[in-house]
Coordinates of C-alpha atoms and ligand atoms in Angstrom, one line a residue:
M27 CA -17.4 3.6 -8.6
S28 CA -16.8 -0.1 -9.3
T29 CA -16.2 -0.9 -13.0
T30 CA -15.6 -4.6 -13.0
K31 CA -16.0 -5.7 -16.6
E32 CA -18.0 -8.7 -17.4
I33 CA -16.3 -9.5 -20.7
S34 CA -12.6 -9.0 -20.8
S35 CA -10.1 -8.7 -23.7
I36 CA -7.6 -10.3 -21.4
K37 CA -7.3 -13.8 -22.6
T38 CA -5.1 -16.6 -23.9
V39 CA -5.9 -17.2 -27.6
N40 CA -3.6 -19.8 -29.2
P41 CA -2.6 -18.2 -32.5
F42 CA -1.7 -21.6 -33.9
N43 CA -5.5 -22.4 -34.2
N44 CA -7.1 -19.2 -32.9
E45 CA -8.9 -21.1 -30.1
V46 CA -9.6 -19.3 -26.8
V47 CA -7.8 -21.2 -24.0
K48 CA -8.4 -19.1 -20.9
E49 CA -10.1 -15.8 -20.1
F50 CA -9.2 -13.4 -17.3
K51 CA -11.5 -10.8 -15.7
A52 CA -10.3 -7.2 -15.8
M53 CA -9.6 -5.7 -12.4
S54 CA -11.9 -3.0 -11.0
E55 CA -10.6 0.5 -10.2
E56 CA -10.8 -0.5 -6.5
Q57 CA -8.7 -3.6 -7.0
V58 CA -6.1 -1.6 -8.9
A59 CA -6.0 1.1 -6.2
K60 CA -5.6 -1.5 -3.5
I61 CA -2.7 -3.1 -5.3
I62 CA -1.0 0.3 -5.7
D63 CA -1.6 1.0 -1.9
D64 CA 0.0 -2.3 -1.1
A65 CA 3.0 -1.7 -3.3
D66 CA 3.5 1.7 -1.7
E67 CA 3.3 0.1 1.8
A68 CA 5.7 -2.6 0.7
F69 CA 8.1 0.0 -0.5
K70 CA 8.6 1.4 3.0
T71 CA 10.3 -1.9 4.1
W72 CA 11.7 -3.0 0.7
K73 CA 13.7 0.2 0.2
N74 CA 15.5 -0.4 3.6
T75 CA 16.5 -4.0 2.8
S76 CA 20.1 -4.4 1.8
V77 CA 21.0 -4.7 -1.9
K78 CA 22.6 -8.1 -0.9
D79 CA 19.3 -9.4 0.5
R80 CA 17.4 -8.2 -2.6
A81 CA 20.1 -9.9 -4.8
E82 CA 19.5 -13.2 -2.9
I83 CA 15.9 -13.2 -4.1
M84 CA 16.9 -12.3 -7.7
H85 CA 19.4 -15.3 -7.8
K86 CA 16.5 -17.5 -6.8
V87 CA 14.2 -16.0 -9.5
S88 CA 16.9 -16.7 -12.1
A89 CA 17.4 -20.3 -10.8
I90 CA 13.6 -21.1 -10.9
M91 CA 13.3 -19.7 -14.4
L92 CA 16.2 -21.9 -15.6
E93 CA 14.8 -25.0 -13.9
R94 CA 11.4 -24.4 -15.5
K95 CA 12.6 -23.0 -18.9
V96 CA 10.6 -25.6 -20.9
D97 CA 7.3 -25.0 -19.1
L98 CA 7.8 -21.2 -19.3
G99 CA 8.7 -21.5 -23.0
K100 CA 5.7 -23.6 -23.8
L101 CA 3.4 -21.0 -22.2
A102 CA 4.9 -18.2 -24.3
T103 CA 4.5 -20.4 -27.4
L104 CA 0.9 -21.1 -26.5
E105 CA 0.0 -17.5 -25.8
M106 CA 1.8 -15.7 -28.7
G107 CA 3.0 -18.3 -31.1
K108 CA 6.7 -18.1 -31.1
V109 CA 8.7 -21.2 -32.0
L110 CA 9.4 -23.2 -28.8
G111 CA 13.2 -23.3 -29.1
Q112 CA 13.2 -19.5 -29.4
A113 CA 10.8 -19.3 -26.4
I114 CA 13.3 -21.3 -24.3
G115 CA 16.1 -19.1 -25.4
E116 CA 14.1 -16.1 -24.2
V117 CA 13.7 -17.6 -20.8
K118 CA 17.4 -18.2 -20.6
I119 CA 18.3 -14.6 -21.4
S120 CA 15.7 -13.4 -18.9
A121 CA 17.3 -15.6 -16.2
A122 CA 20.7 -14.2 -17.2
I123 CA 19.4 -10.6 -16.6
F124 CA 18.1 -11.5 -13.1
E125 CA 21.5 -13.1 -12.4
Y126 CA 23.4 -10.1 -13.8
Y127 CA 21.6 -7.6 -11.4
A128 CA 21.9 -10.1 -8.5
T129 CA 25.6 -10.3 -9.0
N130 CA 26.4 -6.7 -9.9
A131 CA 23.8 -4.4 -8.3
E132 CA 25.8 -3.9 -5.1
K133 CA 28.7 -2.6 -7.0
L134 CA 26.6 -0.6 -9.5
L135 CA 24.6 1.1 -6.7
A136 CA 27.5 1.9 -4.5
D137 CA 28.1 5.5 -3.6
Q138 CA 30.2 7.4 -6.2
P139 CA 32.7 9.9 -4.8
I140 CA 33.2 13.1 -6.7
E141 CA 36.5 15.0 -6.7
V142 CA 36.1 18.4 -4.9
P143 CA 38.7 21.0 -3.9
D144 CA 37.9 20.6 -0.2
G145 CA 35.8 18.4 2.1
D146 CA 33.8 15.5 0.6
A147 CA 31.2 14.9 -2.1
F148 CA 29.5 11.8 -3.3
L149 CA 26.4 10.5 -5.2
T150 CA 24.1 8.0 -3.6
Y151 CA 21.4 6.1 -5.4
E152 CA 18.0 5.9 -3.7
P153 CA 14.9 4.0 -4.9
I154 CA 11.9 6.3 -5.5
G155 CA 8.8 4.1 -4.9
V156 CA 6.2 2.3 -6.9
I157 CA 7.0 2.0 -10.6
L158 CA 4.2 1.3 -13.2
S159 CA 5.5 -1.0 -15.9
V160 CA 3.5 -1.6 -19.1
Q161 CA 4.8 -4.4 -21.3
P162 CA 4.2 -6.0 -24.8
W163 CA 3.6 -9.6 -25.7
N164 CA 6.4 -10.2 -28.2
F165 CA 8.8 -11.4 -25.5
P166 CA 6.4 -12.1 -22.6
F167 CA 9.2 -13.0 -20.1
Y168 CA 12.1 -11.0 -21.4
Q169 CA 10.3 -7.6 -21.7
M170 CA 9.0 -7.7 -18.2
T171 CA 12.3 -8.9 -16.9
R172 CA 14.2 -5.9 -18.3
S173 CA 12.2 -3.5 -16.1
A174 CA 11.4 -5.7 -13.1
A175 CA 14.9 -7.1 -12.5
A176 CA 16.5 -3.7 -12.5
H177 CA 14.0 -1.6 -10.6
I178 CA 13.1 -4.1 -7.9
T179 CA 16.8 -4.8 -7.3
A180 CA 17.3 -1.1 -7.0
G181 CA 14.8 -1.1 -4.1
N182 CA 11.6 0.1 -5.9
T183 CA 8.4 -1.8 -5.9
M184 CA 6.4 -2.5 -9.1
V185 CA 2.9 -2.9 -10.5
L186 CA 3.1 -4.4 -14.0
K187 CA 0.4 -4.3 -16.7
H188 CA 1.3 -7.0 -19.2
A189 CA -0.2 -7.2 -22.7
S190 CA -3.7 -8.6 -22.7
N191 CA -2.8 -11.6 -24.8
V192 CA -0.2 -13.0 -22.4
P193 CA -2.0 -13.1 -19.0
Q194 CA -0.7 -16.6 -18.1
C195 CA 2.9 -15.6 -18.6
A196 CA 2.3 -12.6 -16.4
Q197 CA 0.8 -14.8 -13.7
M198 CA 3.7 -17.3 -14.0
M199 CA 6.2 -14.5 -13.2
E200 CA 4.2 -13.2 -10.2
D201 CA 4.1 -16.8 -8.9
I202 CA 7.9 -17.2 -9.4
F203 CA 8.6 -14.0 -7.5
K204 CA 6.5 -15.2 -4.6
E205 CA 8.2 -18.6 -4.6
A206 CA 11.6 -17.0 -4.6
G207 CA 10.7 -15.1 -1.4
L208 CA 9.8 -11.6 -2.7
P209 CA 7.7 -9.9 0.0
E210 CA 4.0 -9.4 -0.7
G211 CA 3.4 -6.1 -2.6
V212 CA 6.8 -5.7 -4.1
Y213 CA 5.7 -7.1 -7.5
T214 CA 2.1 -7.4 -8.6
N215 CA 0.3 -7.7 -11.9
L216 CA -2.5 -5.4 -12.9
Y217 CA -5.0 -7.1 -15.2
V218 CA -6.4 -4.1 -17.0
S219 CA -6.8 -3.2 -20.7
G220 CA -4.2 -0.9 -22.2
K221 CA -6.7 1.9 -22.9
D222 CA -7.4 2.1 -19.1
I223 CA -3.8 2.6 -18.1
A224 CA -3.2 6.3 -18.6
P225 CA -5.5 7.4 -15.7
I226 CA -3.5 5.0 -13.4
V227 CA -0.4 7.1 -14.0
A228 CA -2.0 10.0 -12.1
N229 CA -2.3 7.9 -8.9
P230 CA 0.1 9.9 -6.5
K231 CA 1.6 6.6 -5.2
I232 CA 2.9 5.8 -8.7
K233 CA 6.3 7.5 -8.9
A234 CA 7.4 6.8 -12.4
V235 CA 6.2 4.8 -15.5
T236 CA 8.0 2.7 -18.1
L237 CA 6.4 1.4 -21.3
T238 CA 7.6 -0.9 -24.0
G239 CA 5.3 -1.0 -27.0
S240 CA 3.9 1.1 -29.9
K241 CA 4.3 4.9 -30.4
P242 CA 0.6 5.6 -29.7
A243 CA 0.7 3.7 -26.4
G244 CA 4.0 5.4 -25.5
A245 CA 2.6 8.9 -26.3
S246 CA -0.5 8.3 -24.1
I247 CA 1.6 7.2 -21.1
A248 CA 4.2 9.9 -21.5
E249 CA 1.5 12.6 -21.8
A250 CA -0.2 11.2 -18.6
A251 CA 3.2 11.3 -16.8
A252 CA 4.1 14.7 -18.0
K253 CA 0.8 16.2 -16.7
V254 CA 1.7 15.1 -13.2
V255 CA 5.5 15.7 -13.6
K256 CA 6.6 12.0 -13.3
K257 CA 9.5 10.5 -15.0
S258 CA 8.9 8.1 -17.9
T259 CA 11.0 5.9 -20.1
L260 CA 9.8 4.5 -23.4
E261 CA 11.0 1.6 -25.5
L262 CA 9.0 1.9 -28.7
G263 CA 9.0 0.6 -32.3
G264 CA 11.9 0.2 -34.7
S265 CA 12.6 -0.3 -38.4
D266 CA 16.3 -1.3 -38.1
P267 CA 18.5 -0.8 -41.1
F268 CA 20.9 -3.6 -42.0
I269 CA 23.6 -2.1 -44.3
V270 CA 25.7 -4.6 -46.2
L271 CA 29.0 -3.1 -47.5
E272 CA 30.5 -4.4 -50.7
D273 CA 33.4 -6.2 -48.9
A274 CA 31.0 -8.2 -46.7
D275 CA 30.8 -12.0 -46.5
V276 CA 27.6 -12.2 -48.6
Q277 CA 26.5 -15.7 -47.5
L278 CA 27.0 -14.8 -43.8
A279 CA 25.2 -11.5 -44.3
V280 CA 22.2 -13.2 -46.0
D281 CA 21.9 -15.9 -43.3
T282 CA 22.2 -13.4 -40.5
A283 CA 19.6 -11.1 -42.1
V284 CA 17.1 -13.8 -43.1
N285 CA 17.3 -15.6 -39.7
G286 CA 17.2 -12.3 -37.8
R287 CA 14.2 -11.2 -39.8
M288 CA 12.2 -14.4 -39.4
A289 CA 13.0 -14.9 -35.7
N290 CA 9.9 -14.5 -33.4
G291 CA 7.8 -14.3 -36.6
G292 CA 9.4 -11.0 -37.5
Q293 CA 7.8 -9.5 -34.4
V294 CA 11.0 -8.0 -32.8
C295 CA 11.5 -4.3 -32.3
T296 CA 15.1 -4.7 -33.3
S297 CA 14.6 -7.2 -36.2
P298 CA 16.6 -6.2 -39.3
K299 CA 13.6 -4.8 -41.1
R300 CA 15.4 -2.9 -44.0
I301 CA 18.3 -4.7 -45.7
I302 CA 20.3 -2.2 -47.6
V303 CA 22.8 -3.8 -50.0
A304 CA 25.7 -2.4 -52.1
G305 CA 24.9 -2.5 -55.8
K306 CA 28.0 -4.5 -56.6
I307 CA 26.8 -7.5 -54.6
Y308 CA 23.0 -6.9 -54.9
D309 CA 22.2 -9.7 -57.5
E310 CA 24.2 -12.3 -55.6
F311 CA 22.5 -11.2 -52.3
L312 CA 19.1 -11.4 -53.9
A313 CA 19.7 -14.9 -55.3
K314 CA 21.1 -16.2 -52.0
T315 CA 18.1 -14.7 -50.1
K316 CA 15.8 -16.7 -52.2
E317 CA 17.8 -19.9 -51.4
A318 CA 17.6 -19.0 -47.6
F319 CA 13.8 -18.5 -47.9
A320 CA 13.5 -22.0 -49.4
K321 CA 14.8 -23.4 -46.1
I322 CA 12.2 -21.7 -43.9
V323 CA 9.9 -24.3 -42.3
V324 CA 6.5 -22.9 -41.4
G325 CA 4.4 -24.9 -39.0
D326 CA 3.4 -25.7 -35.5
P327 CA 5.6 -23.6 -33.2
M328 CA 5.6 -26.4 -30.6
E329 CA 7.2 -28.9 -33.1
K330 CA 10.9 -29.3 -33.4
G331 CA 12.1 -28.3 -36.9
T332 CA 9.6 -25.5 -37.3
T333 CA 11.4 -22.2 -37.9
L334 CA 8.4 -19.9 -38.4
G335 CA 5.2 -20.1 -36.5
P336 CA 2.0 -18.0 -36.7
L337 CA 1.9 -14.3 -35.8
S338 CA 0.8 -13.4 -32.3
S339 CA -2.9 -13.0 -33.3
E340 CA -5.3 -13.0 -36.2
K341 CA -5.4 -9.2 -36.1
A342 CA -1.6 -9.0 -36.2
A343 CA -1.6 -11.3 -39.3
E344 CA -4.4 -9.3 -41.0
D345 CA -2.6 -5.9 -40.3
V346 CA 0.7 -7.1 -41.9
A347 CA -1.1 -8.6 -44.8
A348 CA -2.8 -5.3 -45.4
Q349 CA 0.5 -3.4 -45.3
I350 CA 1.9 -5.8 -47.9
K351 CA -1.1 -5.5 -50.2
K352 CA -0.9 -1.7 -50.0
A353 CA 2.9 -1.8 -50.8
A354 CA 2.1 -4.0 -53.9
E355 CA -0.6 -1.6 -55.0
Q356 CA 1.9 1.3 -54.7
G357 CA 4.4 -0.5 -56.9
A358 CA 6.6 -2.6 -54.7
N359 CA 7.8 -6.0 -56.0
I360 CA 6.6 -9.0 -54.0
V361 CA 9.3 -11.5 -54.8
L362 CA 8.0 -14.3 -52.5
G363 CA 5.0 -14.8 -50.3
G364 CA 2.8 -11.8 -49.4
K365 CA -0.5 -13.5 -48.5
R366 CA -2.2 -15.2 -45.5
M367 CA -1.7 -19.0 -45.6
E368 CA -4.6 -21.2 -46.3
R369 CA -4.7 -23.0 -43.0
A370 CA -6.1 -22.3 -39.5
G371 CA -4.3 -19.9 -37.3
A372 CA -2.6 -16.5 -37.6
F373 CA -0.3 -17.5 -40.4
L374 CA 1.3 -15.3 -43.0
E375 CA 3.6 -16.4 -45.8
P376 CA 7.3 -15.5 -45.3
T377 CA 7.5 -12.5 -47.5
F378 CA 10.3 -11.0 -49.6
I379 CA 9.9 -7.5 -51.1
T380 CA 12.1 -5.3 -53.2
D381 CA 11.8 -1.9 -55.0
I382 CA 10.3 0.0 -52.1
T383 CA 10.6 3.7 -52.6
P384 CA 9.9 6.8 -50.5
K385 CA 6.6 7.2 -52.5
M386 CA 5.3 4.1 -50.6
D387 CA 4.0 4.0 -47.1
M388 CA 6.0 0.9 -46.4
Y389 CA 9.2 2.9 -46.8
F390 CA 8.5 4.7 -43.6
E391 CA 6.5 2.1 -41.5
E392 CA 7.5 -0.5 -39.1
V393 CA 6.4 -3.9 -40.5
F394 CA 5.9 -6.3 -37.5
G395 CA 5.9 -9.7 -39.2
P396 CA 8.0 -12.0 -41.4
V397 CA 8.6 -9.5 -44.2
F398 CA 12.1 -9.1 -45.6
M399 CA 12.5 -5.7 -47.3
L400 CA 15.5 -5.4 -49.6
Y401 CA 17.0 -2.1 -50.8
R402 CA 19.9 -1.3 -53.1
Y403 CA 22.4 1.5 -52.8
E404 CA 25.2 2.8 -55.0
T405 CA 27.0 5.2 -52.6
I406 CA 27.4 5.0 -48.9
E407 CA 25.6 8.4 -48.7
D408 CA 22.5 6.7 -50.4
A409 CA 22.7 3.9 -47.9
L410 CA 22.7 6.3 -45.0
E411 CA 19.8 8.3 -46.4
I412 CA 17.7 5.1 -46.6
A413 CA 19.0 4.0 -43.1
N414 CA 18.1 7.3 -41.5
G415 CA 15.0 7.9 -43.5
T416 CA 12.4 6.8 -41.0
E417 CA 11.1 8.2 -37.7
F418 CA 12.7 5.3 -35.9
G419 CA 16.2 4.9 -34.3
L420 CA 16.4 1.8 -32.3
G421 CA 19.0 -0.7 -33.4
G422 CA 20.9 -1.5 -36.6
T423 CA 23.6 -3.5 -38.3
V424 CA 26.6 -2.8 -40.6
F425 CA 28.1 -5.8 -42.3
G426 CA 31.6 -5.6 -43.7
T427 CA 35.0 -7.4 -43.6
D428 CA 36.8 -4.1 -42.8
T429 CA 35.3 -3.6 -39.3
K430 CA 36.9 -0.2 -38.8
K431 CA 35.2 1.1 -41.9
A432 CA 31.9 -0.6 -40.8
A433 CA 32.2 1.2 -37.4
E434 CA 32.7 4.5 -39.2
V435 CA 29.4 3.9 -41.1
A436 CA 27.8 2.8 -37.7
R437 CA 28.6 6.2 -36.2
K438 CA 26.5 7.9 -39.0
I439 CA 23.3 6.0 -38.3
D440 CA 20.8 7.7 -36.0
S441 CA 20.2 4.8 -33.7
G442 CA 20.5 3.7 -30.1
M443 CA 22.5 0.5 -30.8
I444 CA 24.5 -0.7 -33.9
Y445 CA 26.0 -4.1 -34.2
I446 CA 28.8 -4.9 -36.7
N447 CA 28.5 -8.2 -38.5
H448 CA 25.7 -9.3 -36.3
A449 CA 21.9 -8.6 -36.0
T450 CA 21.0 -6.3 -33.1
G451 CA 21.5 -8.4 -30.0
V452 CA 20.9 -8.5 -26.3
A453 CA 23.1 -9.1 -23.3
P454 CA 22.4 -8.2 -19.7
Q455 CA 25.3 -5.7 -19.3
L456 CA 24.6 -3.9 -22.6
P457 CA 22.2 -0.9 -22.4
F458 CA 19.2 -1.3 -24.7
G459 CA 17.1 1.6 -26.1
G460 CA 16.6 4.0 -28.9
T461 CA 16.5 7.6 -30.1
K462 CA 14.1 9.6 -32.3
N463 CA 10.6 8.1 -32.1
S464 CA 11.9 4.7 -30.9
G465 CA 11.8 6.3 -27.4
Y466 CA 14.0 7.4 -24.6
G467 CA 15.7 5.9 -21.6
R468 CA 17.6 2.6 -21.4
E469 CA 17.1 -0.9 -20.0
Q470 CA 19.7 -3.4 -18.9
G471 CA 23.3 -2.6 -17.8
K472 CA 24.1 0.1 -15.3
E473 CA 22.1 2.7 -17.3
G474 CA 18.9 0.6 -16.9
L475 CA 19.5 0.1 -13.2
L476 CA 19.8 3.9 -12.6
E477 CA 16.7 5.1 -14.6
F478 CA 14.4 5.1 -11.6
V479 CA 16.6 6.1 -8.6
N480 CA 17.2 9.5 -7.1
T481 CA 20.8 10.3 -7.8
K482 CA 21.3 12.3 -4.6
L483 CA 24.4 14.5 -4.0
I484 CA 25.8 14.6 -0.5
R485 CA 28.4 17.3 0.0
T486 CA 30.4 18.1 3.1
T487 CA 32.4 21.3 3.1
S488 CA 35.2 22.2 5.5
P489 CA 33.8 24.8 8.1
D490 CA 36.8 27.0 7.4
K491 CA 36.0 27.1 3.6
P492 CA 32.4 28.3 3.2
F493 CA 30.9 28.8 -0.3
Ligands
NAP18 P1 1.1 -1.9 -27.9 O1 -0.3 -2.1 -28.5 O2 1.5 -0.5 -27.7 O3 1.0 -2.7 -26.5 C1 2.1 -2.7 -25.6 C2 1.5 -2.5 -24.2 O4 0.9 -1.2 -24.1 C3 0.4 -3.5 -23.9 O5 0.5 -3.9 -22.5 C4 -0.9 -2.8 -24.2 O6 -2.0 -3.3 -23.5 C5 -0.5 -1.4 -23.7 N1 -1.3 -0.3 -24.3 C6 -1.9 -0.3 -25.5 N2 -2.5 0.9 -25.7 C7 -2.2 1.7 -24.6 C8 -2.5 3.0 -24.3 N3 -3.2 3.8 -25.0 N4 -2.0 3.4 -23.1 C9 -1.2 2.7 -22.3 N5 -0.9 1.4 -22.6 C10 -1.4 0.9 -23.7 O7 2.2 -2.6 -28.7 P2 2.2 -4.1 -29.3 O8 1.6 -4.0 -30.6 O9 1.7 -5.1 -28.3 O10 3.8 -4.3 -29.4 C11 4.5 -4.1 -30.6 C12 5.2 -2.8 -30.5 O11 6.1 -2.7 -29.5 C13 6.1 -2.6 -31.8 O12 6.0 -1.3 -32.2 C14 7.4 -3.0 -31.3 O13 8.5 -2.5 -32.1 C15 7.4 -2.4 -29.9 N6 8.4 -3.0 -29.1 C16 9.5 -2.2 -28.7 C17 10.5 -2.8 -27.9 C18 11.7 -2.0 -27.5 O14 12.5 -2.4 -26.6 N7 11.9 -0.8 -28.0 C19 10.5 -4.1 -27.6 C20 9.4 -4.9 -28.0 C21 8.3 -4.3 -28.7 P3 -3.1 -4.2 -24.2 O15 -2.4 -5.4 -24.6 O16 -4.1 -4.4 -23.1 O17 -3.6 -3.4 -25.4

């Protein structure tokens, strides 16, 4: 049955003015099946290429991305509204991830000997086949890089379904892979809507699935994978706590929290979403936060000097505005902002909220926009109760001059990553991922490379010493 759709939700809509720039036709079931067949066929050869040869291509991908960082950055800004300087930064970290695996994969994938009383034992890491990767729009190059760089270098092939609002970024990456010399079928985009993805997981030629996105999308993918006993990894939402201890450098903590929260329009899974400040320094922190807000420059994300652009879409801006309205109705204090801006595009005022309590929905929700939520604590136990009081466990921060004490607090936060005196960051060698409903599995680093390989044991025993 052919189900080619006439009208597609896959399109570039510039959130700066909400104009439709380009539309893509969704693929038919037959087209999708053919792409998966080709990826499976390509795997037969790709798995037997040396890691060195694969790394050669990854070096080239990295170099092309760096050479075209401004063009790539402009495309991300056009499709999802992030400030251009931040978009270029995203391309640079993506190139660094390709470079990291190109340089280190041979060592990371090398056989690992295991000490045994007799004979020989070692682990060898073998690719498993076609990986289905489903990715979100908030970092259109970085998110796809995290899965593609690792799993393709490990010898798998990949079909990638990117978010429907960043189709040109997806196309750009497929073109770059081709230009770098990646053989046909090793990486291919699927242009389909998110709701049509779960049935694709059942295709027997798909060997595993990875998704970065929201909890409902993750649950749907994981359920589809579990039904056919396939491995999945999920990188889901977060509501990262940012605990400020009373000995912290207050100005540095304010600047780090405000800049971190406003980056990418507040649409970052690991953005410092809940700022939890010691009572002793709370008033100073609040006053300095207002000063930092006065420096935010809202405007055209392509313009130099703009620090906050639109949200990714009209719907995203409406959804966050509705969350703020509900919080205000439930008794939260909107200190600054809180409304849609009176201008074209998916703009929302940078918003500062205090007095959020567990009686309000916002206390438990992820707010995916430029919304700074300030909490006050009197004892460290209170701070940890707030920090651990949501379903999420992705990243987090502890700010304090006594870094040993800060690290002790970090150990008590239920999270996948905690940074001391820094907003949750990213580096190619550092494993990224969460716990609780923020998902499972890791990307980046050695852990990310080994998620979709068969860790095979080979054991040789001495003939004179049977089991
Ligand atoms: P989303 O709606 O879940 O979309 C993410 C991807 O999943 C898109 O490609 C989407 O396709 C697809 N999708 C949607 N519904 C699906 C379904 N039922 N089954 C399978 N795939 C489906 O998420 P979003 O709103 O774009 O992204 C924001 C969320 O991602 C936030 O919660 C954020 O915290 C999280 N995130 C997490 C990380 C991390 O590393 N942990 C990183 C970035 C973002 P369509 O576009 O076609 O709908």
